[in-house]
Structure formats: C-alpha cells, structure tokens
Amino acid sequence: MFDTGFNHFKSVFAHNFFVEPADRNYFLARFSKAFGMPEEFWWHALQAVEKYLKAGLFLNGRSVKKGFGHTMEELWDEQKNTFAELLVDRLEKTSWVK
C-alpha cells in the first residue's frame, strides 16, 4: 500500500510549500517591476529567492528550520556549503544580449 519512497514525499512537500509560493512571488515581482512598484518588486523578489534556496536545501537533506528565519546571508552560506562548485554564483551577460 505504502510503496512510495520518502524522496517522493520530500519532493511533493518542497514543491507545495517552497516552489509554488516562490513561483507566485517571482510572478508578482515581475508584475510589480513592470508596473513601477519598486518596493513590491524587491519584497517579492527577495521572498522568491529565499523560498528557492530553502527548497534546494530541504531537498538535499539540510534543515531549513535551524535559525535561518529570513536571514539571506546564512541561507546563501549554507547553499555554498551544500553545493560547493555546483552553485551558480555569477551570471555573465552574453554578447548577443542587449
């Protein structure tokens, strides 16, 4: 009856509680930027990044409850410790992008 693995439940949890809300925050950030609401843009952008970072940590067996709260610096440091060389920490603009 219960032959579904624990990773499936972790994936569903992360999707429902981190990724979907982060996607909504991302959409609202873009909407706010397009309609000239900079405070709303920064708020929703920050919320989206925070939730995406927590989803990545959670799916890789790291606790997201332990004192992170809304501290982005600590979340980012934990990302660096978890993903090391796999972490994308800089995006470079290609020559064909104007």
CSV table of C-alpha atoms in Angstrom, one decimal:
chain,number,residue,atom,x,y,z
A,1,MET,CA,0.0,0.0,0.0
A,2,PHE,CA,2.7,2.5,1.0
A,3,ASP,CA,5.4,1.7,-1.5
A,4,THR,CA,6.1,5.3,-2.4
A,5,GLY,CA,9.6,6.4,-1.3
A,6,PHE,CA,10.4,9.1,1.2
A,7,ASN,CA,12.0,11.2,-1.5
A,8,HIS,CA,8.7,11.4,-3.3
A,9,PHE,CA,7.1,12.9,-0.2
A,10,LYS,CA,10.0,15.3,0.2
A,11,SER,CA,9.6,16.4,-3.4
A,12,VAL,CA,5.9,17.0,-3.1
A,13,PHE,CA,6.4,18.9,0.2
A,14,ALA,CA,9.1,21.1,-1.3
A,15,HIS,CA,7.0,21.8,-4.4
A,16,ASN,CA,3.9,22.7,-2.4
A,17,PHE,CA,5.5,24.7,0.4
A,18,PHE,CA,8.5,26.2,-1.3
A,19,VAL,CA,8.5,26.1,-5.1
A,20,GLU,CA,4.8,27.0,-5.8
A,21,PRO,CA,4.8,30.0,-3.4
A,22,ALA,CA,8.2,31.1,-4.8
A,23,ASP,CA,6.9,30.9,-8.3
A,24,ARG,CA,4.0,33.2,-7.3
A,25,ASN,CA,6.4,35.6,-5.6
A,26,TYR,CA,8.5,35.6,-8.8
A,27,PHE,CA,5.5,36.4,-10.9
A,28,LEU,CA,4.4,39.2,-8.6
A,29,ALA,CA,8.0,40.6,-8.6
A,30,ARG,CA,7.9,40.8,-12.4
A,31,PHE,CA,4.4,42.3,-12.4
A,32,SER,CA,5.5,44.9,-9.8
A,33,LYS,CA,8.6,45.8,-11.8
A,34,ALA,CA,6.6,46.2,-15.0
A,35,PHE,CA,4.0,48.5,-13.3
A,36,GLY,CA,6.5,50.7,-11.5
A,37,MET,CA,6.2,49.4,-7.9
A,38,PRO,CA,9.8,49.1,-6.8
A,39,GLU,CA,9.1,48.3,-3.1
A,40,GLU,CA,6.8,45.5,-4.0
A,41,PHE,CA,9.3,44.2,-6.6
A,42,TRP,CA,12.1,44.0,-4.1
A,43,TRP,CA,9.9,42.3,-1.5
A,44,HIS,CA,8.5,39.6,-3.8
A,45,ALA,CA,11.9,39.1,-5.4
A,46,LEU,CA,13.5,38.5,-2.0
A,47,GLN,CA,10.7,36.2,-0.9
A,48,ALA,CA,11.1,34.1,-4.1
A,49,VAL,CA,14.9,33.7,-3.7
A,50,GLU,CA,14.5,32.8,-0.1
A,51,LYS,CA,12.0,30.0,-0.9
A,52,TYR,CA,14.0,28.7,-3.8
A,53,LEU,CA,17.1,28.5,-1.6
A,54,LYS,CA,15.2,26.7,1.2
A,55,ALA,CA,13.7,24.2,-1.3
A,56,GLY,CA,17.2,23.4,-2.6
A,57,LEU,CA,18.5,22.8,1.0
A,58,PHE,CA,15.5,20.8,2.0
A,59,LEU,CA,15.7,18.5,-1.0
A,60,ASN,CA,19.3,17.8,-0.2
A,61,GLY,CA,18.7,16.8,3.4
A,62,ARG,CA,19.5,20.0,5.1
A,63,SER,CA,17.3,21.5,7.8
A,64,VAL,CA,15.7,24.8,6.9
A,65,LYS,CA,14.3,25.4,10.4
A,66,LYS,CA,17.5,25.9,12.3
A,67,GLY,CA,17.8,29.6,12.9
A,68,PHE,CA,17.7,30.7,9.3
A,69,GLY,CA,14.4,32.6,9.6
A,70,HIS,CA,14.7,35.2,6.9
A,71,THR,CA,18.4,35.7,7.0
A,72,MET,CA,19.6,35.5,3.4
A,73,GLU,CA,23.3,35.6,4.2
A,74,GLU,CA,23.0,32.5,6.3
A,75,LEU,CA,20.9,30.7,3.7
A,76,TRP,CA,23.4,31.7,1.0
A,77,ASP,CA,26.3,30.4,3.1
A,78,GLU,CA,24.5,27.1,3.6
A,79,GLN,CA,23.9,26.9,-0.1
A,80,LYS,CA,27.6,27.4,-0.7
A,81,ASN,CA,28.5,24.7,1.8
A,82,THR,CA,25.9,22.3,0.4
A,83,PHE,CA,26.5,22.7,-3.4
A,84,ALA,CA,30.1,23.9,-3.5
A,85,GLU,CA,31.3,24.0,-7.1
A,86,LEU,CA,27.8,23.3,-8.5
A,87,LEU,CA,26.4,26.6,-7.2
A,88,VAL,CA,25.8,29.3,-9.8
A,89,ASP,CA,27.1,32.4,-8.1
A,90,ARG,CA,27.6,34.7,-11.1
A,91,LEU,CA,25.7,35.2,-14.3
A,92,GLU,CA,27.5,36.8,-17.1
A,93,LYS,CA,25.8,38.7,-19.9
A,94,THR,CA,26.5,37.2,-23.3
A,95,SER,CA,27.5,39.3,-26.2
A,96,TRP,CA,24.2,38.8,-28.1
A,97,VAL,CA,22.0,40.1,-25.2
A,98,LYS,CA,21.4,43.9,-25.5
